[in-house]
């Protein structure tokens, strides 16, 4: 039997620190896309609460409990991060393991927000994007999921096949931000 | 130009792509004749003023939206999810 080795999407590329900002890759975690079936939204929210103690997130919101997070991931879907999905959800939703489909990175540091502001058209101000909020938007020209983890900490999830591009675009913005701060 | 997505809030137009008249949501029944389907596929009005059109929030929540836009001023008058739009419940009448 061949033993396959799990290889992180950004292996060999991260972590990188430029100026005040660090881009790193958290340990790989189970990622499961959960999309409620039509009319099963309430039942799914209840099953999610029972199985994972997680609140089903409104558009643009996240919830977290016991090291797991449920991140709103677009219209009528959320991404369960950190734990394998309970089979009890299957009756109410389409449940798909996408652990190997996404590259997940964390951008943090004093100028992290300014770095991101160079790449996304989102309003990054506190009142528009508080800690715990999430958005689907663009990072440079790529579709991505952006979540504010802390005051200066952002989780960015992009397509795994484009992981090197994601790192390239983010580090380019980090470099130009650092160059500007030195003046 | 900015569009207020019902799910994501106000977003830059680069996140959206344009599809065409919202009439596309109101398709004829399978039994409808050639005339009805021909009209549905090919015939569109080209009004100067408010129009209802389909937009896709591809770089955001991936919702289909019906945007009411004034073609003479580019003013966006309203935005709704396509699934909530009245066109989604209509059948095309030829």
PDB file of C-alpha atoms in Angstrom:
ATOM      1  CA  UNK A   1       0.000   0.000   0.000  1.00  0.00           C
ATOM      2  CA  UNK A   2       1.392   3.353  -0.997  1.00  0.00           C
ATOM      3  CA  UNK A   3       1.560   5.860   1.822  1.00  0.00           C
ATOM      4  CA  UNK A   4       0.576   9.274   0.488  1.00  0.00           C
ATOM      5  CA  UNK A   5       2.094  12.252   2.266  1.00  0.00           C
ATOM      6  CA  UNK A   6      -0.147  15.262   2.872  1.00  0.00           C
ATOM      7  CA  UNK A   7       1.630  18.265   1.348  1.00  0.00           C
ATOM      8  CA  UNK A   8       0.531  21.776   2.323  1.00  0.00           C
ATOM      9  CA  UNK A   9      -0.431  23.978  -0.681  1.00  0.00           C
ATOM     10  CA  UNK A  10       2.173  26.656   0.128  1.00  0.00           C
ATOM     11  CA  UNK A  11       5.005  24.300   1.143  1.00  0.00           C
ATOM     12  CA  UNK A  12       8.401  25.881   0.466  1.00  0.00           C
ATOM     13  CA  UNK A  13       6.855  29.320  -0.065  1.00  0.00           C
ATOM     14  CA  UNK A  14       5.882  30.361   3.456  1.00  0.00           C
ATOM     15  CA  UNK A  15       6.308  31.799   6.035  1.00  0.00           C
ATOM     16  CA  UNK A  16       7.516  35.177   4.737  1.00  0.00           C
ATOM     17  CA  UNK A  17       7.989  38.363   6.760  1.00  0.00           C
ATOM     18  CA  UNK A  18       8.379  41.711   4.978  1.00  0.00           C
ATOM     19  CA  UNK A  19       8.330  44.933   6.963  1.00  0.00           C
ATOM     20  CA  UNK A  20       5.754  44.617   9.711  1.00  0.00           C
ATOM     21  CA  UNK A  21       3.706  41.943   7.950  1.00  0.00           C
ATOM     22  CA  UNK A  22       3.999  38.148   8.073  1.00  0.00           C
ATOM     23  CA  UNK A  23       2.330  35.756   5.644  1.00  0.00           C
ATOM     24  CA  UNK A  24       2.153  32.195   6.908  1.00  0.00           C
ATOM     25  CA  UNK A  25       0.316  28.954   6.327  1.00  0.00           C
ATOM     26  CA  UNK A  26      -1.532  27.392   9.260  1.00  0.00           C
ATOM     27  CA  UNK A  27      -1.390  23.598   9.752  1.00  0.00           C
ATOM     28  CA  UNK A  28      -3.630  21.827   7.256  1.00  0.00           C
ATOM     29  CA  UNK A  29      -7.115  21.328   8.651  1.00  0.00           C
ATOM     30  CA  UNK A  30     -10.245  19.603   7.385  1.00  0.00           C
ATOM     31  CA  UNK A  31     -12.258  21.966   5.155  1.00  0.00           C
ATOM     32  CA  UNK A  32     -15.829  20.950   4.354  1.00  0.00           C
ATOM     33  CA  UNK A  33     -18.230  22.873   2.158  1.00  0.00           C
ATOM     34  CA  UNK A  34     -21.768  22.692   3.485  1.00  0.00           C
ATOM     35  CA  UNK A  35     -24.702  23.829   1.349  1.00  0.00           C
ATOM     36  CA  UNK A  36     -28.205  23.465   2.830  1.00  0.00           C
ATOM     37  CA  UNK A  37     -30.804  21.788   0.666  1.00  0.00           C
ATOM     38  CA  UNK A  38     -33.768  23.935  -0.275  1.00  0.00           C
ATOM     39  CA  UNK A  39     -36.122  24.262   2.693  1.00  0.00           C
ATOM     40  CA  UNK A  40     -33.702  22.469   5.062  1.00  0.00           C
ATOM     41  CA  UNK A  41     -31.944  25.604   6.332  1.00  0.00           C
ATOM     42  CA  UNK A  42     -33.533  25.528   9.798  1.00  0.00           C
ATOM     43  CA  UNK A  43     -33.012  21.780  10.257  1.00  0.00           C
ATOM     44  CA  UNK A  44     -29.374  22.125   9.183  1.00  0.00           C
ATOM     45  CA  UNK A  45     -28.757  24.994  11.619  1.00  0.00           C
ATOM     46  CA  UNK A  46     -30.172  22.811  14.389  1.00  0.00           C
ATOM     47  CA  UNK A  47     -28.063  19.779  13.385  1.00  0.00           C
ATOM     48  CA  UNK A  48     -24.968  21.993  13.177  1.00  0.00           C
ATOM     49  CA  UNK A  49     -25.637  23.299  16.681  1.00  0.00           C
ATOM     50  CA  UNK A  50     -26.066  19.751  18.040  1.00  0.00           C
ATOM     51  CA  UNK A  51     -23.100  18.214  16.223  1.00  0.00           C
ATOM     52  CA  UNK A  52     -20.513  20.999  16.345  1.00  0.00           C
ATOM     53  CA  UNK A  53     -21.940  23.666  18.714  1.00  0.00           C
ATOM     54  CA  UNK A  54     -21.695  26.109  15.818  1.00  0.00           C
ATOM     55  CA  UNK A  55     -24.154  28.814  14.819  1.00  0.00           C
ATOM     56  CA  UNK A  56     -25.065  28.798  11.090  1.00  0.00           C
ATOM     57  CA  UNK A  57     -23.560  32.114   9.876  1.00  0.00           C
ATOM     58  CA  UNK A  58     -25.507  34.936   8.277  1.00  0.00           C
ATOM     59  CA  UNK A  59     -24.050  36.400   5.061  1.00  0.00           C
ATOM     60  CA  UNK A  60     -20.664  37.909   5.900  1.00  0.00           C
ATOM     61  CA  UNK A  61     -20.422  36.290   9.342  1.00  0.00           C
ATOM     62  CA  UNK A  62     -18.470  33.484  11.010  1.00  0.00           C
ATOM     63  CA  UNK A  63     -18.974  31.412  14.136  1.00  0.00           C
ATOM     64  CA  UNK A  64     -16.494  29.441  16.168  1.00  0.00           C
ATOM     65  CA  UNK A  65     -16.421  26.851  18.956  1.00  0.00           C
ATOM     66  CA  UNK A  66     -13.913  24.293  20.291  1.00  0.00           C
ATOM     67  CA  UNK A  67     -11.256  25.044  17.687  1.00  0.00           C
ATOM     68  CA  UNK A  68     -13.699  24.717  14.785  1.00  0.00           C
ATOM     69  CA  UNK A  69     -15.008  27.578  12.678  1.00  0.00           C
ATOM     70  CA  UNK A  70     -17.930  27.964  10.321  1.00  0.00           C
ATOM     71  CA  UNK A  71     -17.179  30.594   7.699  1.00  0.00           C
ATOM     72  CA  UNK A  72     -19.908  31.996   5.410  1.00  0.00           C
ATOM     73  CA  UNK A  73     -18.621  31.068   1.962  1.00  0.00           C
ATOM     74  CA  UNK A  74     -21.088  32.543  -0.515  1.00  0.00           C
ATOM     75  CA  UNK A  75     -24.787  32.317  -1.250  1.00  0.00           C
ATOM     76  CA  UNK A  76     -26.326  29.426   0.718  1.00  0.00           C
ATOM     77  CA  UNK A  77     -23.043  27.849   1.729  1.00  0.00           C
ATOM     78  CA  UNK A  78     -20.500  27.818   4.537  1.00  0.00           C
ATOM     79  CA  UNK A  79     -17.071  26.244   5.025  1.00  0.00           C
ATOM     80  CA  UNK A  80     -16.471  24.173   8.138  1.00  0.00           C
ATOM     81  CA  UNK A  81     -12.819  24.613   9.141  1.00  0.00           C
ATOM     82  CA  UNK A  82     -10.849  22.600  11.670  1.00  0.00           C
ATOM     83  CA  UNK A  83     -12.968  19.498  12.281  1.00  0.00           C
ATOM     84  CA  UNK A  84     -14.330  16.708  10.105  1.00  0.00           C
ATOM     85  CA  UNK A  85     -18.026  17.253   9.404  1.00  0.00           C
ATOM     86  CA  UNK A  86     -20.487  15.123  11.327  1.00  0.00           C
ATOM     87  CA  UNK A  87     -22.414  12.638   9.158  1.00  0.00           C
ATOM     88  CA  UNK A  88     -25.555  13.931  10.917  1.00  0.00           C
ATOM     89  CA  UNK A  89     -25.437  16.946   8.577  1.00  0.00           C
ATOM     90  CA  UNK A  90     -25.886  14.811   5.449  1.00  0.00           C
ATOM     91  CA  UNK A  91     -29.676  14.652   5.748  1.00  0.00           C
ATOM     92  CA  UNK A  92     -30.015  18.421   5.425  1.00  0.00           C
ATOM     93  CA  UNK A  93     -27.177  19.584   3.226  1.00  0.00           C
ATOM     94  CA  UNK A  94     -24.758  18.796   0.443  1.00  0.00           C
ATOM     95  CA  UNK A  95     -21.525  18.086   2.325  1.00  0.00           C
ATOM     96  CA  UNK A  96     -18.248  18.007   0.391  1.00  0.00           C
ATOM     97  CA  UNK A  97     -14.745  17.480   1.770  1.00  0.00           C
ATOM     98  CA  UNK A  98     -12.629  20.198   0.116  1.00  0.00           C
ATOM     99  CA  UNK A  99      -9.574  19.977   2.393  1.00  0.00           C
ATOM    100  CA  UNK A 100      -7.279  19.530  -0.608  1.00  0.00           C
ATOM    101  CA  UNK A 101      -8.999  22.154  -2.791  1.00  0.00           C
ATOM    102  CA  UNK A 102      -8.056  25.352  -0.991  1.00  0.00           C
ATOM    103  CA  UNK A 103      -4.903  27.186   0.055  1.00  0.00           C
ATOM    104  CA  UNK A 104      -5.363  28.847   3.437  1.00  0.00           C
ATOM    105  CA  UNK A 105      -2.938  31.566   4.531  1.00  0.00           C
ATOM    106  CA  UNK A 106      -2.825  34.091   7.357  1.00  0.00           C
ATOM    107  CA  UNK A 107      -1.675  37.663   6.832  1.00  0.00           C
ATOM    108  CA  UNK A 108      -0.845  39.479  10.046  1.00  0.00           C
ATOM    109  CA  UNK A 109       0.990  42.497  11.382  1.00  0.00           C
ATOM    110  CA  UNK A 110       0.672  46.233  11.762  1.00  0.00           C
ATOM    111  CA  UNK A 111       0.344  46.979   8.032  1.00  0.00           C
ATOM    112  CA  UNK A 112      -1.607  43.812   7.120  1.00  0.00           C
ATOM    113  CA  UNK A 113      -4.777  45.754   6.451  1.00  0.00           C
ATOM    114  CA  UNK A 114      -2.978  48.203   4.157  1.00  0.00           C
ATOM    115  CA  UNK A 115      -1.432  45.289   2.248  1.00  0.00           C
ATOM    116  CA  UNK A 116      -4.850  43.736   1.684  1.00  0.00           C
ATOM    117  CA  UNK A 117      -6.364  47.091   0.753  1.00  0.00           C
ATOM    118  CA  UNK A 118      -3.963  47.148  -2.215  1.00  0.00           C
ATOM    119  CA  UNK A 119      -5.387  43.900  -3.549  1.00  0.00           C
ATOM    120  CA  UNK A 120      -9.095  43.857  -2.797  1.00  0.00           C
ATOM    121  CA  UNK A 121     -11.904  46.349  -3.509  1.00  0.00           C
ATOM    122  CA  UNK A 122     -13.425  45.611  -0.063  1.00  0.00           C
ATOM    123  CA  UNK A 123     -13.999  48.350   2.481  1.00  0.00           C
ATOM    124  CA  UNK A 124     -11.415  47.301   5.091  1.00  0.00           C
ATOM    125  CA  UNK A 125     -12.320  49.856   7.770  1.00  0.00           C
ATOM    126  CA  UNK A 126     -13.309  48.603  11.248  1.00  0.00           C
ATOM    127  CA  UNK A 127     -16.934  49.598  10.910  1.00  0.00           C
ATOM    128  CA  UNK A 128     -17.313  47.787   7.597  1.00  0.00           C
ATOM    129  CA  UNK A 129     -15.093  44.780   8.377  1.00  0.00           C
ATOM    130  CA  UNK A 130     -14.920  44.057  12.143  1.00  0.00           C
ATOM    131  CA  UNK A 131     -13.150  41.084  13.733  1.00  0.00           C
ATOM    132  CA  UNK A 132     -15.138  37.919  12.955  1.00  0.00           C
ATOM    133  CA  UNK A 133     -16.514  39.255   9.671  1.00  0.00           C
ATOM    134  CA  UNK A 134     -15.878  37.468   6.388  1.00  0.00           C
ATOM    135  CA  UNK A 135     -16.304  38.296   2.700  1.00  0.00           C
ATOM    136  CA  UNK A 136     -15.999  36.681  -0.688  1.00  0.00           C
ATOM    137  CA  UNK A 137     -14.169  39.092  -2.942  1.00  0.00           C
ATOM    138  CA  UNK A 138     -11.102  39.481  -5.112  1.00  0.00           C
ATOM    139  CA  UNK A 139      -7.450  39.278  -4.077  1.00  0.00           C
ATOM    140  CA  UNK A 140      -5.745  40.971  -7.028  1.00  0.00           C
ATOM    141  CA  UNK A 141      -7.559  39.176  -9.886  1.00  0.00           C
ATOM    142  CA  UNK A 142      -8.505  36.043  -7.986  1.00  0.00           C
ATOM    143  CA  UNK A 143     -11.665  35.077  -6.200  1.00  0.00           C
ATOM    144  CA  UNK A 144     -10.980  34.460  -2.517  1.00  0.00           C
ATOM    145  CA  UNK A 145     -12.505  34.242   0.946  1.00  0.00           C
ATOM    146  CA  UNK A 146     -11.227  36.867   3.391  1.00  0.00           C
ATOM    147  CA  UNK A 147     -11.906  36.632   7.128  1.00  0.00           C
ATOM    148  CA  UNK A 148     -10.772  38.994   9.858  1.00  0.00           C
ATOM    149  CA  UNK A 149      -9.358  36.833  12.657  1.00  0.00           C
ATOM    150  CA  UNK A 150      -8.062  39.636  14.864  1.00  0.00           C
ATOM    151  CA  UNK A 151      -7.306  43.357  14.860  1.00  0.00           C
ATOM    152  CA  UNK A 152      -4.243  42.832  12.602  1.00  0.00           C
ATOM    153  CA  UNK A 153      -4.832  39.280  11.413  1.00  0.00           C
ATOM    154  CA  UNK A 154      -6.616  38.066   8.277  1.00  0.00           C
ATOM    155  CA  UNK A 155      -7.290  34.589   6.933  1.00  0.00           C
ATOM    156  CA  UNK A 156      -7.302  34.332   3.149  1.00  0.00           C
ATOM    157  CA  UNK A 157      -8.553  31.210   1.367  1.00  0.00           C
ATOM    158  CA  UNK A 158      -7.821  30.869  -2.358  1.00  0.00           C
ATOM    159  CA  UNK A 159      -7.839  28.068  -4.908  1.00  0.00           C
ATOM    160  CA  UNK A 160      -5.135  25.508  -4.138  1.00  0.00           C
ATOM    161  CA  UNK A 161      -4.164  25.325  -7.827  1.00  0.00           C
ATOM    162  CA  UNK A 162      -3.357  29.054  -7.617  1.00  0.00           C
ATOM    163  CA  UNK A 163      -1.514  28.946  -4.256  1.00  0.00           C
ATOM    164  CA  UNK A 164       1.786  30.220  -5.705  1.00  0.00           C
ATOM    165  CA  UNK A 165      -0.051  33.094  -7.429  1.00  0.00           C
ATOM    166  CA  UNK A 166      -1.798  33.985  -4.179  1.00  0.00           C
ATOM    167  CA  UNK A 167       1.533  34.040  -2.313  1.00  0.00           C
ATOM    168  CA  UNK A 168       3.148  36.019  -5.156  1.00  0.00           C
ATOM    169  CA  UNK A 169       0.423  38.665  -5.229  1.00  0.00           C
ATOM    170  CA  UNK A 170       0.403  39.036  -1.438  1.00  0.00           C
ATOM    171  CA  UNK A 171       4.208  39.217  -1.084  1.00  0.00           C
ATOM    172  CA  UNK A 172       4.422  41.796  -3.909  1.00  0.00           C
ATOM    173  CA  UNK A 173       1.942  43.988  -2.028  1.00  0.00           C
ATOM    174  CA  UNK A 174       3.858  43.377   1.224  1.00  0.00           C
ATOM    175  CA  UNK A 175       7.085  44.504  -0.479  1.00  0.00           C
ATOM    176  CA  UNK A 176       5.602  47.704  -1.872  1.00  0.00           C
ATOM    177  CA  UNK A 177       3.913  48.493   1.446  1.00  0.00           C
ATOM    178  CA  UNK A 178       7.204  47.970   3.327  1.00  0.00           C
ATOM    179  CA  UNK A 179       9.068  50.176   0.810  1.00  0.00           C
ATOM    180  CA  UNK A 180       6.584  52.967   1.371  1.00  0.00           C
ATOM    181  CA  UNK A 181       6.711  52.690   5.201  1.00  0.00           C
ATOM    182  CA  UNK A 182      10.499  53.133   5.229  1.00  0.00           C
ATOM    183  CA  UNK A 183      10.349  56.629   3.764  1.00  0.00           C
TER     184      UNK A 183
ATOM    185  CA  UNK B   1     -20.061  51.983 -10.706  1.00  0.00           C
ATOM    186  CA  UNK B   2     -21.023  50.159  -7.520  1.00  0.00           C
ATOM    187  CA  UNK B   3     -23.734  47.563  -6.974  1.00  0.00           C
ATOM    188  CA  UNK B   4     -25.340  46.802  -3.609  1.00  0.00           C
ATOM    189  CA  UNK B   5     -25.452  43.003  -3.473  1.00  0.00           C
ATOM    190  CA  UNK B   6     -28.326  41.853  -1.209  1.00  0.00           C
ATOM    191  CA  UNK B   7     -25.919  39.431   0.518  1.00  0.00           C
ATOM    192  CA  UNK B   8     -22.520  41.163   0.393  1.00  0.00           C
ATOM    193  CA  UNK B   9     -23.427  44.854   0.587  1.00  0.00           C
ATOM    194  CA  UNK B  10     -22.024  47.603  -1.634  1.00  0.00           C
ATOM    195  CA  UNK B  11     -19.309  46.259  -3.941  1.00  0.00           C
ATOM    196  CA  UNK B  12     -17.179  47.453  -6.804  1.00  0.00           C
ATOM    197  CA  UNK B  13     -18.460  46.632 -10.290  1.00  0.00           C
ATOM    198  CA  UNK B  14     -15.299  44.599 -11.070  1.00  0.00           C
ATOM    199  CA  UNK B  15     -16.756  41.782  -8.935  1.00  0.00           C
ATOM    200  CA  UNK B  16     -19.806  41.470 -11.202  1.00  0.00           C
ATOM    201  CA  UNK B  17     -20.417  40.428 -14.769  1.00  0.00           C
ATOM    202  CA  UNK B  18     -23.341  41.343 -16.995  1.00  0.00           C
ATOM    203  CA  UNK B  19     -25.527  38.708 -18.588  1.00  0.00           C
ATOM    204  CA  UNK B  20     -28.469  40.384 -20.328  1.00  0.00           C
ATOM    205  CA  UNK B  21     -32.149  41.184 -19.933  1.00  0.00           C
ATOM    206  CA  UNK B  22     -33.815  39.681 -16.843  1.00  0.00           C
ATOM    207  CA  UNK B  23     -36.520  38.372 -19.194  1.00  0.00           C
ATOM    208  CA  UNK B  24     -34.244  35.352 -19.602  1.00  0.00           C
ATOM    209  CA  UNK B  25     -35.571  34.141 -16.226  1.00  0.00           C
ATOM    210  CA  UNK B  26     -39.121  33.905 -17.585  1.00  0.00           C
ATOM    211  CA  UNK B  27     -38.773  31.109 -20.107  1.00  0.00           C
ATOM    212  CA  UNK B  28     -41.614  29.466 -22.062  1.00  0.00           C
ATOM    213  CA  UNK B  29     -43.031  26.084 -21.091  1.00  0.00           C
ATOM    214  CA  UNK B  30     -41.577  23.012 -22.780  1.00  0.00           C
ATOM    215  CA  UNK B  31     -44.783  22.646 -24.793  1.00  0.00           C
ATOM    216  CA  UNK B  32     -44.639  26.221 -26.069  1.00  0.00           C
ATOM    217  CA  UNK B  33     -44.233  26.463 -29.812  1.00  0.00           C
ATOM    218  CA  UNK B  34     -41.384  27.597 -32.000  1.00  0.00           C
ATOM    219  CA  UNK B  35     -42.627  31.208 -32.005  1.00  0.00           C
ATOM    220  CA  UNK B  36     -42.526  31.465 -28.209  1.00  0.00           C
ATOM    221  CA  UNK B  37     -39.025  29.996 -27.929  1.00  0.00           C
ATOM    222  CA  UNK B  38     -37.749  32.074 -30.855  1.00  0.00           C
ATOM    223  CA  UNK B  39     -39.065  35.201 -29.165  1.00  0.00           C
ATOM    224  CA  UNK B  40     -37.574  34.161 -25.807  1.00  0.00           C
ATOM    225  CA  UNK B  41     -34.157  33.479 -27.281  1.00  0.00           C
ATOM    226  CA  UNK B  42     -33.714  36.330 -29.715  1.00  0.00           C
ATOM    227  CA  UNK B  43     -36.092  39.252 -29.252  1.00  0.00           C
ATOM    228  CA  UNK B  44     -35.257  41.970 -26.758  1.00  0.00           C
ATOM    229  CA  UNK B  45     -36.424  45.529 -26.354  1.00  0.00           C
ATOM    230  CA  UNK B  46     -33.699  48.143 -26.225  1.00  0.00           C
ATOM    231  CA  UNK B  47     -35.208  50.809 -24.009  1.00  0.00           C
ATOM    232  CA  UNK B  48     -33.559  54.101 -23.112  1.00  0.00           C
ATOM    233  CA  UNK B  49     -34.238  54.326 -19.390  1.00  0.00           C
ATOM    234  CA  UNK B  50     -34.802  51.825 -16.575  1.00  0.00           C
ATOM    235  CA  UNK B  51     -34.149  48.208 -17.599  1.00  0.00           C
ATOM    236  CA  UNK B  52     -34.098  44.991 -15.611  1.00  0.00           C
ATOM    237  CA  UNK B  53     -30.990  42.946 -16.253  1.00  0.00           C
ATOM    238  CA  UNK B  54     -29.185  39.883 -14.942  1.00  0.00           C
ATOM    239  CA  UNK B  55     -25.813  40.318 -13.258  1.00  0.00           C
ATOM    240  CA  UNK B  56     -23.609  37.626 -11.732  1.00  0.00           C
ATOM    241  CA  UNK B  57     -21.642  38.290  -8.540  1.00  0.00           C
ATOM    242  CA  UNK B  58     -18.903  35.913  -9.649  1.00  0.00           C
ATOM    243  CA  UNK B  59     -16.094  37.340  -7.533  1.00  0.00           C
ATOM    244  CA  UNK B  60     -18.339  37.565  -4.487  1.00  0.00           C
ATOM    245  CA  UNK B  61     -21.130  35.344  -3.201  1.00  0.00           C
ATOM    246  CA  UNK B  62     -21.831  33.832  -6.684  1.00  0.00           C
ATOM    247  CA  UNK B  63     -25.468  34.980  -6.627  1.00  0.00           C
ATOM    248  CA  UNK B  64     -27.415  35.806  -9.755  1.00  0.00           C
ATOM    249  CA  UNK B  65     -28.954  39.237  -9.323  1.00  0.00           C
ATOM    250  CA  UNK B  66     -31.623  41.244 -11.072  1.00  0.00           C
ATOM    251  CA  UNK B  67     -30.380  44.822 -11.285  1.00  0.00           C
ATOM    252  CA  UNK B  68     -32.690  47.650 -12.331  1.00  0.00           C
ATOM    253  CA  UNK B  69     -30.457  50.131 -14.142  1.00  0.00           C
ATOM    254  CA  UNK B  70     -31.189  53.328 -16.046  1.00  0.00           C
ATOM    255  CA  UNK B  71     -29.393  52.876 -19.369  1.00  0.00           C
ATOM    256  CA  UNK B  72     -29.248  56.616 -20.027  1.00  0.00           C
ATOM    257  CA  UNK B  73     -27.644  57.591 -16.697  1.00  0.00           C
ATOM    258  CA  UNK B  74     -26.200  54.237 -15.482  1.00  0.00           C
ATOM    259  CA  UNK B  75     -27.978  54.874 -12.197  1.00  0.00           C
ATOM    260  CA  UNK B  76     -28.674  51.632 -10.316  1.00  0.00           C
ATOM    261  CA  UNK B  77     -32.237  51.810  -9.044  1.00  0.00           C
ATOM    262  CA  UNK B  78     -32.593  48.474  -7.250  1.00  0.00           C
ATOM    263  CA  UNK B  79     -30.932  45.083  -6.813  1.00  0.00           C
ATOM    264  CA  UNK B  80     -32.525  41.787  -5.808  1.00  0.00           C
ATOM    265  CA  UNK B  81     -31.597  38.112  -5.810  1.00  0.00           C
ATOM    266  CA  UNK B  82     -32.717  36.533  -9.079  1.00  0.00           C
ATOM    267  CA  UNK B  83     -34.555  33.816  -7.133  1.00  0.00           C
ATOM    268  CA  UNK B  84     -36.696  36.555  -5.537  1.00  0.00           C
ATOM    269  CA  UNK B  85     -37.336  38.453  -8.774  1.00  0.00           C
ATOM    270  CA  UNK B  86     -40.856  38.350 -10.244  1.00  0.00           C
ATOM    271  CA  UNK B  87     -39.388  37.193 -13.587  1.00  0.00           C
ATOM    272  CA  UNK B  88     -38.415  33.900 -11.916  1.00  0.00           C
ATOM    273  CA  UNK B  89     -42.090  33.129 -11.310  1.00  0.00           C
ATOM    274  CA  UNK B  90     -43.365  34.198 -14.734  1.00  0.00           C
ATOM    275  CA  UNK B  91     -43.682  32.259 -17.911  1.00  0.00           C
ATOM    276  CA  UNK B  92     -42.857  34.018 -21.151  1.00  0.00           C
ATOM    277  CA  UNK B  93     -45.917  34.926 -23.190  1.00  0.00           C
ATOM    278  CA  UNK B  94     -45.319  35.162 -26.902  1.00  0.00           C
TER     279      UNK B  94
END
